[in-house]
mmCIF file of C-alpha atoms in Angstrom:
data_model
loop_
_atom_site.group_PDB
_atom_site.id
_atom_site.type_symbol
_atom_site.label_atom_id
_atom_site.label_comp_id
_atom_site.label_asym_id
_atom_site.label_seq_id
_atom_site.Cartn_x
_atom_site.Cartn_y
_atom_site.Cartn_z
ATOM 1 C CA UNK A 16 28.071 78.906 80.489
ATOM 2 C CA UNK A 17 26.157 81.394 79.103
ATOM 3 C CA UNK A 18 27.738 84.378 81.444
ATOM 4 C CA UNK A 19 30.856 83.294 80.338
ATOM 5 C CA UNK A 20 30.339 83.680 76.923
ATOM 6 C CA UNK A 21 28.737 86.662 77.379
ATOM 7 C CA UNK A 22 32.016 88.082 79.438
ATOM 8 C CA UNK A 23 34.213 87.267 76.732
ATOM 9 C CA UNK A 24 31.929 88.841 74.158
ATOM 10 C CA UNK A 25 32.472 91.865 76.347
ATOM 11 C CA UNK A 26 36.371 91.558 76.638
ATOM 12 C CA UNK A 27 36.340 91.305 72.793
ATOM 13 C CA UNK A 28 34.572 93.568 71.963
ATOM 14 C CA UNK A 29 35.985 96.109 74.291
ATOM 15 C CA UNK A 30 39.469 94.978 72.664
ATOM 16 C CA UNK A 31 38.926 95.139 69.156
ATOM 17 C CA UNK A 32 38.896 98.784 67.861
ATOM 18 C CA UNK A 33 40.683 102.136 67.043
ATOM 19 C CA UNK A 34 43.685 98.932 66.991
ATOM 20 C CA UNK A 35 42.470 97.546 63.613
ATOM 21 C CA UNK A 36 42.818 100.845 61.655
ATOM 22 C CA UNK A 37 45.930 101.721 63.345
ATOM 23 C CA UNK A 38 47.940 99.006 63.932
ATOM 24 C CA UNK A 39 48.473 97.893 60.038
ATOM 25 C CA UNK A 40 49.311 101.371 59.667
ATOM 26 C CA UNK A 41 52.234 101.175 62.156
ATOM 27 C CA UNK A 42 53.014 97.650 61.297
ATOM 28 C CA UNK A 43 54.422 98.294 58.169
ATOM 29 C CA UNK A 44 57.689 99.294 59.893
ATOM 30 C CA UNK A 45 58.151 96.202 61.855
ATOM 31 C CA UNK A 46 56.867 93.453 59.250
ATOM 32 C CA UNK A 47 54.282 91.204 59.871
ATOM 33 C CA UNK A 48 56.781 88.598 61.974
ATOM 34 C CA UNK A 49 58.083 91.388 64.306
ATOM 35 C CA UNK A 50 54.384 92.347 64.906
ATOM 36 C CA UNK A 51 52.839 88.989 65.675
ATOM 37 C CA UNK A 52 55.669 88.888 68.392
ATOM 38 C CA UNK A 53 55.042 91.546 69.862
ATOM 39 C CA UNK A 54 51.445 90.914 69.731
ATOM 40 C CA UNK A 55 51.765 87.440 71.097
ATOM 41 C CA UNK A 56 53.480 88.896 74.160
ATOM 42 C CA UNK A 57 50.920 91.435 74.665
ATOM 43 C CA UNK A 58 47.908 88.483 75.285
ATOM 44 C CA UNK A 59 49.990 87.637 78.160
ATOM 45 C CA UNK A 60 50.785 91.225 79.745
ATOM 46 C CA UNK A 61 47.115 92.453 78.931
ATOM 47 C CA UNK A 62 46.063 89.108 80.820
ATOM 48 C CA UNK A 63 47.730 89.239 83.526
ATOM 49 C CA UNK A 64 47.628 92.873 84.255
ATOM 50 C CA UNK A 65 43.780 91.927 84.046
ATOM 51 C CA UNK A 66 44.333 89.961 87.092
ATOM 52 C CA UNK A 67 45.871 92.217 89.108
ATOM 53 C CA UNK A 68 42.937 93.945 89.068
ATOM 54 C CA UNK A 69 40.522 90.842 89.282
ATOM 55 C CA UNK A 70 42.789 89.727 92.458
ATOM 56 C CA UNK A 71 42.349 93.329 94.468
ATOM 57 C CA UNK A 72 38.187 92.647 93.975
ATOM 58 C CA UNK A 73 38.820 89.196 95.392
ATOM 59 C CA UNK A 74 40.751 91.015 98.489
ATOM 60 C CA UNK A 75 38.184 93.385 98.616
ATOM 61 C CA UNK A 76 35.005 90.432 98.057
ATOM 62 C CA UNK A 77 32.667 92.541 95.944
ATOM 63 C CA UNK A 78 33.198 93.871 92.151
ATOM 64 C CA UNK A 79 34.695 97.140 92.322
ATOM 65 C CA UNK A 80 36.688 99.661 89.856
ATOM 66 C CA UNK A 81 40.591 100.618 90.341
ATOM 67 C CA UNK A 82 39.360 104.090 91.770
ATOM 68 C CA UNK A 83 37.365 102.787 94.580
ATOM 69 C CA UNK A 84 40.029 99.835 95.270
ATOM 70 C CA UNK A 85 42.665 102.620 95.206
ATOM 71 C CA UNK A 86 40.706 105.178 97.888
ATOM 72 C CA UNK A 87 39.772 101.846 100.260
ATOM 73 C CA UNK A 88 43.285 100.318 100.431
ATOM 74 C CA UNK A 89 45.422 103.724 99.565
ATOM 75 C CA UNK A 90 43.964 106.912 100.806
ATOM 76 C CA UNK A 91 42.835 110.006 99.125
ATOM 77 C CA UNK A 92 46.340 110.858 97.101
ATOM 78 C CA UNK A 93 46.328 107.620 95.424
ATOM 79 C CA UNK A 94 42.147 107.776 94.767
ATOM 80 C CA UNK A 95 42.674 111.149 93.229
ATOM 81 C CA UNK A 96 45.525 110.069 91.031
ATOM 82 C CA UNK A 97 43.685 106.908 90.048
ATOM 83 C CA UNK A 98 40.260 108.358 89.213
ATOM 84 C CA UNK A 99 42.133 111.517 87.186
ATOM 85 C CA UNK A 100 43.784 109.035 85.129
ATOM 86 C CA UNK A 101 40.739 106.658 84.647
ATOM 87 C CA UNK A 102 38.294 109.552 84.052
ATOM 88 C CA UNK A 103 40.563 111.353 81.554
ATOM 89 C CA UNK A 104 41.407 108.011 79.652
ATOM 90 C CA UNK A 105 38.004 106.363 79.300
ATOM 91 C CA UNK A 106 36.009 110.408 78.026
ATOM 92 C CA UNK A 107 39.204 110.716 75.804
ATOM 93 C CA UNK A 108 38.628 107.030 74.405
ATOM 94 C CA UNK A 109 34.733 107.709 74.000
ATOM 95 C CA UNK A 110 35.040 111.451 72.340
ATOM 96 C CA UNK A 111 37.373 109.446 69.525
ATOM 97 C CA UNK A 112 34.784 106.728 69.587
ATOM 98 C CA UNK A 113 31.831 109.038 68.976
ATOM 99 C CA UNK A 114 34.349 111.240 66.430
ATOM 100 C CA UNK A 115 35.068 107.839 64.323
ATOM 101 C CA UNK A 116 31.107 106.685 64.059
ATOM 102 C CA UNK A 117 29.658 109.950 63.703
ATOM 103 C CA UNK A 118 32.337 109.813 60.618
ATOM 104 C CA UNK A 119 31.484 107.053 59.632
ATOM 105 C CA UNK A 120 27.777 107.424 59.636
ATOM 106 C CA UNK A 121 28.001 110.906 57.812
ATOM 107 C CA UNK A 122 29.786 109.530 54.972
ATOM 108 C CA UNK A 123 27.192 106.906 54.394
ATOM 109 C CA UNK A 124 24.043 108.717 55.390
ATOM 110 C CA UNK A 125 25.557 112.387 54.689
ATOM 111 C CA UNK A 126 23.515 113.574 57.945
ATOM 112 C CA UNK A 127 26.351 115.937 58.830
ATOM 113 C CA UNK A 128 28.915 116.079 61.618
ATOM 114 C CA UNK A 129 26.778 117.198 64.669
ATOM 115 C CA UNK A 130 23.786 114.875 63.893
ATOM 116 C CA UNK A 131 26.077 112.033 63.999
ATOM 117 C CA UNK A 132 27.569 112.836 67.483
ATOM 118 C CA UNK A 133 24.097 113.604 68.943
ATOM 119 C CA UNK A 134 23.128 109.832 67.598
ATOM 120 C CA UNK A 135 26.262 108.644 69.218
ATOM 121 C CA UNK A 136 25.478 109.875 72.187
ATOM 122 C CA UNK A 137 21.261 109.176 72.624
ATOM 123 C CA UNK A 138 22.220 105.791 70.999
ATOM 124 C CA UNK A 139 24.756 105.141 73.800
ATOM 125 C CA UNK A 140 22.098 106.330 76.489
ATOM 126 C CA UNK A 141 19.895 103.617 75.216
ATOM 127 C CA UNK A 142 22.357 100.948 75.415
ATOM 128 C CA UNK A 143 23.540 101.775 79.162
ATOM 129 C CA UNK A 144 19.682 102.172 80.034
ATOM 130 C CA UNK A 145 18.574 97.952 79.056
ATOM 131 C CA UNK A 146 19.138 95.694 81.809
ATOM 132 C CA UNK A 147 22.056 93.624 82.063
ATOM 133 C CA UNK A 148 20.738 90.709 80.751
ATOM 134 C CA UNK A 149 19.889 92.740 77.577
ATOM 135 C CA UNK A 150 22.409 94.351 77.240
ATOM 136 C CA UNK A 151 24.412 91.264 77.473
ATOM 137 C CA UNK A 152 23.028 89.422 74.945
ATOM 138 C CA UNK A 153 22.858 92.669 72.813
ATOM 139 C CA UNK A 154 26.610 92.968 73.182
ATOM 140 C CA UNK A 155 27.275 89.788 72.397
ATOM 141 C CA UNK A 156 25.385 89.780 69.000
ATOM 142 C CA UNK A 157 27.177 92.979 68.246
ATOM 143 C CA UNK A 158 30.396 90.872 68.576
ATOM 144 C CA UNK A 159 29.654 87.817 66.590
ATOM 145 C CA UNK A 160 28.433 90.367 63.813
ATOM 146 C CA UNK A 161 31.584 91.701 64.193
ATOM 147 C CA UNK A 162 33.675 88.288 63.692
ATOM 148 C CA UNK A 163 31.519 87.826 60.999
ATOM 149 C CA UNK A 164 32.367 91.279 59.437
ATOM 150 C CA UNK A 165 35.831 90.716 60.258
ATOM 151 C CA UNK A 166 36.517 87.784 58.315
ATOM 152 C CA UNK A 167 34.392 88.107 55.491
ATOM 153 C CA UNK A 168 37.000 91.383 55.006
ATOM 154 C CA UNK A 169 39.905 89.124 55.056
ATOM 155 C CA UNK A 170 38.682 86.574 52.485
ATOM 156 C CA UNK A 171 37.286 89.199 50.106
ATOM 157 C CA UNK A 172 40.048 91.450 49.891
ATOM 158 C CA UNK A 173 42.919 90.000 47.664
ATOM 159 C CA UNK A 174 46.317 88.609 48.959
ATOM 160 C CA UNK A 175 47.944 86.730 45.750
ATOM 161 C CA UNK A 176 51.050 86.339 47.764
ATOM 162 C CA UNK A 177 53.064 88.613 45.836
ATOM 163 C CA UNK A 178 54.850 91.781 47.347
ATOM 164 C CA UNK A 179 57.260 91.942 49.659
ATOM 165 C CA UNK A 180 55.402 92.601 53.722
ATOM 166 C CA UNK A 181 58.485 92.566 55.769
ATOM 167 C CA UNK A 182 59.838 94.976 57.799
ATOM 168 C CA UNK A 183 63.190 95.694 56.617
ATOM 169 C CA UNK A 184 65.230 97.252 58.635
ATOM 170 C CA UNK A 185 63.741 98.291 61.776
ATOM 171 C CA UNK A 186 64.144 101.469 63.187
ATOM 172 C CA UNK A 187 64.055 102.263 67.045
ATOM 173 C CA UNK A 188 61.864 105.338 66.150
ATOM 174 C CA UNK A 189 58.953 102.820 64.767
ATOM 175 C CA UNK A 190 59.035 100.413 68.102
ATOM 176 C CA UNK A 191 58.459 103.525 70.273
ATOM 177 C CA UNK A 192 55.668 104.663 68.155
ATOM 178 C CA UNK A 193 54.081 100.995 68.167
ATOM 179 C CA UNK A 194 54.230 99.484 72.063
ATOM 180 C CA UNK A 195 51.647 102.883 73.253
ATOM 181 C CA UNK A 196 49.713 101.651 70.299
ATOM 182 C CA UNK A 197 49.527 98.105 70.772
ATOM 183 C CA UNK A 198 49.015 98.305 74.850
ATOM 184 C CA UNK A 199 45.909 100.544 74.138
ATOM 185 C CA UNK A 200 44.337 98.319 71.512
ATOM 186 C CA UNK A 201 44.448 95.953 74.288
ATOM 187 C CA UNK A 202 42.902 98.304 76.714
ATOM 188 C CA UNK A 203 40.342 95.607 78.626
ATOM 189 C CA UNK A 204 41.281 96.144 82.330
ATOM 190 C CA UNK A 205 38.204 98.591 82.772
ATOM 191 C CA UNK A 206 35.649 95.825 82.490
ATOM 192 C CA UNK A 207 37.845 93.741 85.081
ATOM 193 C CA UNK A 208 35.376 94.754 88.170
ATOM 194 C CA UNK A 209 32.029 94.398 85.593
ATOM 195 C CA UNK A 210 33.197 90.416 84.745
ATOM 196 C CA UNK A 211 34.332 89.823 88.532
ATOM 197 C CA UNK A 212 30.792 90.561 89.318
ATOM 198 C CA UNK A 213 29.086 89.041 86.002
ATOM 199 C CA UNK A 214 30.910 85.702 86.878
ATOM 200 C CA UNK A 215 30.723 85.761 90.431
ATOM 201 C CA UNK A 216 33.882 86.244 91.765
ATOM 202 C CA UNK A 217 34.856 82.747 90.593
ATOM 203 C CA UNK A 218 38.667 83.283 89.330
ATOM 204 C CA UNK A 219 39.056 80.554 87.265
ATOM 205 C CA UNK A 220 35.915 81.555 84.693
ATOM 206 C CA UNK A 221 36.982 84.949 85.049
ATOM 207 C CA UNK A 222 40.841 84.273 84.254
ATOM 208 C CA UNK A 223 39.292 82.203 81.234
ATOM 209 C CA UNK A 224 36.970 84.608 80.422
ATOM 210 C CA UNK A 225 40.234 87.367 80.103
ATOM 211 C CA UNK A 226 42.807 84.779 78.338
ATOM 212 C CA UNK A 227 39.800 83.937 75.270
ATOM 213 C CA UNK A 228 38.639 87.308 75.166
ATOM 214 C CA UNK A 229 41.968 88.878 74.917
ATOM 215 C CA UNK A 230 43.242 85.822 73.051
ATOM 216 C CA UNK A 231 40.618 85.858 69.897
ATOM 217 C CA UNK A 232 41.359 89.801 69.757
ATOM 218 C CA UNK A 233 45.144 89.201 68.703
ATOM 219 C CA UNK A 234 44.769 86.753 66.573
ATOM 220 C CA UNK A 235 42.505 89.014 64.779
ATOM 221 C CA UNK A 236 44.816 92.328 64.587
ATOM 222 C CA UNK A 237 47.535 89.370 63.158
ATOM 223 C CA UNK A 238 45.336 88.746 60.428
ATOM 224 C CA UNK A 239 43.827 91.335 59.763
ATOM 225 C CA UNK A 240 47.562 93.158 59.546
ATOM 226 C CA UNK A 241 48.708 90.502 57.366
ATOM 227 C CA UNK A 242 45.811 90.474 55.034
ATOM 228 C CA UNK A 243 46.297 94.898 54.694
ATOM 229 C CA UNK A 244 49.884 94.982 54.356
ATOM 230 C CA UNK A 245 49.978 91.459 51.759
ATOM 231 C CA UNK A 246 47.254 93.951 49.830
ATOM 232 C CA UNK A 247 48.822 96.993 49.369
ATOM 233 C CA UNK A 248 52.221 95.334 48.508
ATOM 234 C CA UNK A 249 50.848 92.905 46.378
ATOM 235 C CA UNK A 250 48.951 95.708 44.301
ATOM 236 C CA UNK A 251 50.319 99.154 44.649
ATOM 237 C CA UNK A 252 54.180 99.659 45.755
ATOM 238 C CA UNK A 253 54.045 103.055 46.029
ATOM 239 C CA UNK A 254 50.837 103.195 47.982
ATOM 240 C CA UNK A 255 53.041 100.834 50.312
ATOM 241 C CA UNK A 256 56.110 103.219 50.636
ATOM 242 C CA UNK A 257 53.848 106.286 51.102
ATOM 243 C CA UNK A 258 52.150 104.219 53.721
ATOM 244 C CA UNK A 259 55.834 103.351 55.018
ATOM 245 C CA UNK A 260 56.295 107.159 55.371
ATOM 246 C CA UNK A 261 53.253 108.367 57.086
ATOM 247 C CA UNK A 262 51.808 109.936 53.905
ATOM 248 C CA UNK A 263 48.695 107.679 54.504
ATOM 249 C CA UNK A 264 45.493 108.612 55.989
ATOM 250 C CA UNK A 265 42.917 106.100 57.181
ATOM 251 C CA UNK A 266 40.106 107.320 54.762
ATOM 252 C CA UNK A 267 43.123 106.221 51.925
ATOM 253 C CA UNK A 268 43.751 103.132 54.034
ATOM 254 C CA UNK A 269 40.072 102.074 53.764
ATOM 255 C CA UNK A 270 39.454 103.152 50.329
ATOM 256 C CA UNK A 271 42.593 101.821 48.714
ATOM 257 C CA UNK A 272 41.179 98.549 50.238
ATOM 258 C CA UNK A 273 38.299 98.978 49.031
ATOM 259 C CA UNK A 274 39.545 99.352 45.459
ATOM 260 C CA UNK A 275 41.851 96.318 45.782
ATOM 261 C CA UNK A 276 38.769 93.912 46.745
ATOM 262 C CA UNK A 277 37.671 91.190 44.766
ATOM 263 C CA UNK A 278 33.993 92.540 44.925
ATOM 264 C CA UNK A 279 32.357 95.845 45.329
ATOM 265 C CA UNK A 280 30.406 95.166 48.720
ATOM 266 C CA UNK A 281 33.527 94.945 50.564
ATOM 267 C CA UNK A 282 33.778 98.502 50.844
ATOM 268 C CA UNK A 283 30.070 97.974 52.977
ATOM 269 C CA UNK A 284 31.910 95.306 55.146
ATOM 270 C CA UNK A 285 34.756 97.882 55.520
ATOM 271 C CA UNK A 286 32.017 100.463 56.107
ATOM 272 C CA UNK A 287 30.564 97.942 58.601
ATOM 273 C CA UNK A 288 33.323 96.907 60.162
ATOM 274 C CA UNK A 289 34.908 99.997 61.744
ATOM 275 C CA UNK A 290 31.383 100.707 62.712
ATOM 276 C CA UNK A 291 30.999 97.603 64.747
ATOM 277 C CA UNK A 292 34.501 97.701 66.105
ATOM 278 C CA UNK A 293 33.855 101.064 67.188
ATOM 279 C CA UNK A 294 30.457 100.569 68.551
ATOM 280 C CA UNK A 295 31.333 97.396 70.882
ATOM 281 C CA UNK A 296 34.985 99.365 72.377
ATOM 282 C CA UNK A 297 32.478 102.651 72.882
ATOM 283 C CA UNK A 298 30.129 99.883 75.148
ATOM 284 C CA UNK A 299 32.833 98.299 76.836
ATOM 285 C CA UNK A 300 34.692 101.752 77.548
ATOM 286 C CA UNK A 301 31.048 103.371 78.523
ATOM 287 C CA UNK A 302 30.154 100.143 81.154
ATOM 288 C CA UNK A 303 33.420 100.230 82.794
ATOM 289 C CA UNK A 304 33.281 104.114 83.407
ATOM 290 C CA UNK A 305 29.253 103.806 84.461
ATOM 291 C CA UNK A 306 30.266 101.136 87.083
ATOM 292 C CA UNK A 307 33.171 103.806 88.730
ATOM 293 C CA UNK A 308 30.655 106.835 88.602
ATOM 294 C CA UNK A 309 27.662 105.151 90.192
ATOM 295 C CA UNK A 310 29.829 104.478 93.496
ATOM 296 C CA UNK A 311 30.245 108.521 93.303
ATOM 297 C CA UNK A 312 27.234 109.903 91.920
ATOM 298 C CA UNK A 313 23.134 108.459 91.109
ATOM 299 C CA UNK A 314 23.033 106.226 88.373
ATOM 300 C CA UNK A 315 20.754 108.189 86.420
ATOM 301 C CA UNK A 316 23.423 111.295 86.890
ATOM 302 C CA UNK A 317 26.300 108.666 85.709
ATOM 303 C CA UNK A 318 24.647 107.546 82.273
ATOM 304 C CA UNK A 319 23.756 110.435 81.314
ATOM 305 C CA UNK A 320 27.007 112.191 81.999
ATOM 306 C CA UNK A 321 29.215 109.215 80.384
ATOM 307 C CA UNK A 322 27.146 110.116 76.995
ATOM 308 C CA UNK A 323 27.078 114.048 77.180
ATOM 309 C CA UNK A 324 30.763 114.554 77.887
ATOM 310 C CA UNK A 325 31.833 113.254 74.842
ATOM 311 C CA UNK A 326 29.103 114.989 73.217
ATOM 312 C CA UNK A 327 30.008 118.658 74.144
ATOM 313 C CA UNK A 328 33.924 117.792 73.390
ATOM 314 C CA UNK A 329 33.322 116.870 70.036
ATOM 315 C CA UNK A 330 31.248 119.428 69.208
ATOM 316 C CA UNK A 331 33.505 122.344 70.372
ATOM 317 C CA UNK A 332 37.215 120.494 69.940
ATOM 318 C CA UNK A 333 37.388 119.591 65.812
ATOM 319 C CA UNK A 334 40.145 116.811 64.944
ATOM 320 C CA UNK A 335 39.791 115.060 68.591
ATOM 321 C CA UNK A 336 40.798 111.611 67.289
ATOM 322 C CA UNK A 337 44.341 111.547 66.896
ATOM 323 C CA UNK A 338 45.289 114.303 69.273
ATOM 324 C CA UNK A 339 43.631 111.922 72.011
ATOM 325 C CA UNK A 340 44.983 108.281 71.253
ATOM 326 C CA UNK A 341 48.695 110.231 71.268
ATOM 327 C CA UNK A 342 48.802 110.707 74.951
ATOM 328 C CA UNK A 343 46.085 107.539 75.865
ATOM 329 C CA UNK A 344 48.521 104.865 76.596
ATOM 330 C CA UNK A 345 50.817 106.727 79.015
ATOM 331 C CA UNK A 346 47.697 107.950 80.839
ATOM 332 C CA UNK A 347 45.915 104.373 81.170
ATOM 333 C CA UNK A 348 49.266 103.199 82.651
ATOM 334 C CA UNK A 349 48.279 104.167 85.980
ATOM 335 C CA UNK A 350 45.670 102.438 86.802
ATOM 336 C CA UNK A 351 46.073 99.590 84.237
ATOM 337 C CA UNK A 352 50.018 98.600 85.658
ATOM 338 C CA UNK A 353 51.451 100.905 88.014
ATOM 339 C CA UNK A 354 48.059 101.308 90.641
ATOM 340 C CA UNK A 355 47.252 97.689 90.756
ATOM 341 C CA UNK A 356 51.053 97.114 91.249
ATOM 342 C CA UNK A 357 51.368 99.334 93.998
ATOM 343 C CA UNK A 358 47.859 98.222 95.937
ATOM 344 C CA UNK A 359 48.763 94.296 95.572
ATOM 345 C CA UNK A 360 52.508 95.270 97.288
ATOM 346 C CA UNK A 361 50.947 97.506 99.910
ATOM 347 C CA UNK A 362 48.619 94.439 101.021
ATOM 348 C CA UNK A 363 51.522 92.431 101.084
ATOM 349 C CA UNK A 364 50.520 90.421 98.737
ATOM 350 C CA UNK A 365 53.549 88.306 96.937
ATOM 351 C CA UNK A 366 54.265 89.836 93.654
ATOM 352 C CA UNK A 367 54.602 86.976 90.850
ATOM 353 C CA UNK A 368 57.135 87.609 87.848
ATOM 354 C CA UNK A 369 54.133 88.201 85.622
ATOM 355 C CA UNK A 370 53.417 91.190 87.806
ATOM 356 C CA UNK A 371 56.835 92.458 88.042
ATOM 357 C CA UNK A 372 57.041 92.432 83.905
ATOM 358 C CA UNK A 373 53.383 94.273 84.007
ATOM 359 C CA UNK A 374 54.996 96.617 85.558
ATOM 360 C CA UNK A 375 58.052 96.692 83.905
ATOM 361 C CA UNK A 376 56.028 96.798 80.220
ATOM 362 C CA UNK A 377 53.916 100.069 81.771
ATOM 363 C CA UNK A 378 57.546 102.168 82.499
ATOM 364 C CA UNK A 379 58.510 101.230 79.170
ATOM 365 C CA UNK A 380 55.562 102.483 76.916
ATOM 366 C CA UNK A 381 56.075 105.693 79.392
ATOM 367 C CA UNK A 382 59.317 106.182 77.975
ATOM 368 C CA UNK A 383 58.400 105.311 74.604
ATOM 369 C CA UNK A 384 55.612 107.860 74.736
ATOM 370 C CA UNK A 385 57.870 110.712 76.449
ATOM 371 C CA UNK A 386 60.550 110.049 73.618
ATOM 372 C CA UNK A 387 57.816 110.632 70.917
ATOM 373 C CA UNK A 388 56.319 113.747 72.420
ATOM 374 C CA UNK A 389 59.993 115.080 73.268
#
């Protein structure tokens, strides 16, 4: 019981992120209804594209990453492809990981930008270096801080009911902009290999393990959208159409919330909050990339080369956050839909509709990110 609790702390926490600043932000197009759709259907592509991955370690009998699954049942063009994509993906999601804390911590400890990414980075080192029973448990406290963090931000911040949240008319323009968004805040299907072997290749705690841990996530981002767009509306309309019109930053977003709260600490729990969202994605990112480089390098070579790359980007790229998560959903495509797809059919394994809409979902937020960068 207690490694499957500990596996869905992981799937959480790995879920709940860079998504909770961004989504509400790109939700005000849609409306909160529109949203929670979409969101709802997410749980059950991010779940079952999850298993896809889960059902090529089950093929394979031992817990093993997308980039090794892709070289053993593939070859060498579809290894390359896969471990580009995976690579590229999980150092981009990390150097806007380390970008956001070392942000964070600055503006509360004013320690200055390149302190805070060299404490990202040894702090991160220390974390991969406990054993996996500590660092479970760790994780897992991290998590429930972050629930509790998570809803205390909801029930302080005021919602009187008043304003007007919906959508309106919704342009096509604002759905192509949210499905990249929404498919990477559910970006989970790197841990797939680390729960397989956590739980013992036993399918039906690890399918559990995925529907909870993706499940709890998404009913979070619909509160937590609901509860920041009923805000703004309900206390400053303009703030809401400059929001509506991209005019808002997320330092605004977070301090315009702050303002609007019924007491003054919940600018700490805000603090807090995108601190501990950050912190448990960067783990769940960082194990899932550890586990792929140890079948290619030492492990002592791995860990400290998952911490340092994101290190040395951040201190010689400036402004890495948004540049990255523009191009991160197309790129995790690969080896999240298209990969899996591909390696299940080759096997001759028979495809289930789930599969096929996977697959179907990954072509579409292709498009929708091709449209938006041409």
């Amino acid at each position: 019981m207690k490694k499957l609790v500990h596996s869905i702390c992981l799937i959480f926490g790995t879920c709940v992120g860079a998504g909770l600043v961004a989504l509400p932000m790109l939700a005000v197009h849609l409306g909160i209804s529109l949203s929670a759709i979409i969101i709802a259907a997410m749980v059950y592509i991010a779940w079952r594209s999850s298993m896809m991955t889960v059902d090529l370690n089950a093929l394979h009998q031992s817990p093993s990453s997308i980039v090794q699954l892709s070289e053993v049942y593939s070859g060498k063009k579809a290894f390359g492809i896969t471990m580009a994509s995976f690579y590229l993906l999980s150092f981009s999601l990390l150097t806007v990981y380390f970008s956001c804390v070392s942000d964070t911590v600055n503006t509360v400890c004013h320690l200055g930008q390149t302190t805070g990414i060299l404490i990202c980075g040894l702090g991160l080192l220390g974390l991969l270096s406990l054993k996996t029973r500590v660092f479970s448990q760790l994780n897992t406290i991290f998590v429930g801080l972050l629930m509790v963090v998570i809803a205390v931000a909801i029930l302080q911040t005021r919602t009187d009911g008043h304003g007007m949240v919906a959508g309106g008319s919704v342009k096509f323009n604002d759905l192509l902009a949210f499905f990249p968004v929404i498919f990477t805040s559910f970006g989970v299907q790197n841990v797939c290999h680390t729960v397989y072997g956590y739980l013992d290749g036993n399918k039906r705690k690890i399918s559990l393990a995925f529907f909870i841990g993706i499940l709890v996530p998404a009913m979070v981002y619909i509160a937590w959208i609901a509860c920041v767009l009923h805000t703004i509306a309900t206390n400053d309309a303009a703030f809401y159409q400059r929001l509506q019109a991209h005019e808002v930053s997320v330092g605004e977003l977070i301090g315009f919330l702050c303002d609007c709260s019924h007491y003054k600490s919940l600018g700490l729990f805000l603090k807090l909050l995108t601190l501990l969202a950050i912190i448990t994605s960067a783990v769940g990112i960082a194990i899932g990339l550890l586990q792929s480089m140890k079948e290619l390098l030492s492990e002592n070579v791995s860990r400290l080369l998952v911490c340092i790359v994101p290190v040395v980007i951040n201190l010689t790229i400036p402004n890495v956050f948004l540049k990255i998560l523009s191009f991160g959903g197309m790129v995790a495509t690969i080896f999240v839909f298209f990969m899996p797809y591909y390696l299940l059919k080759k096997q001759g394994q028979k495809l289930t509709v789930g599969e096929h809409v996977c697959f179907l979902f990954g072509v579409i937020v292709v498009l929708c990110e091709l449209k938006q960068l041409f």
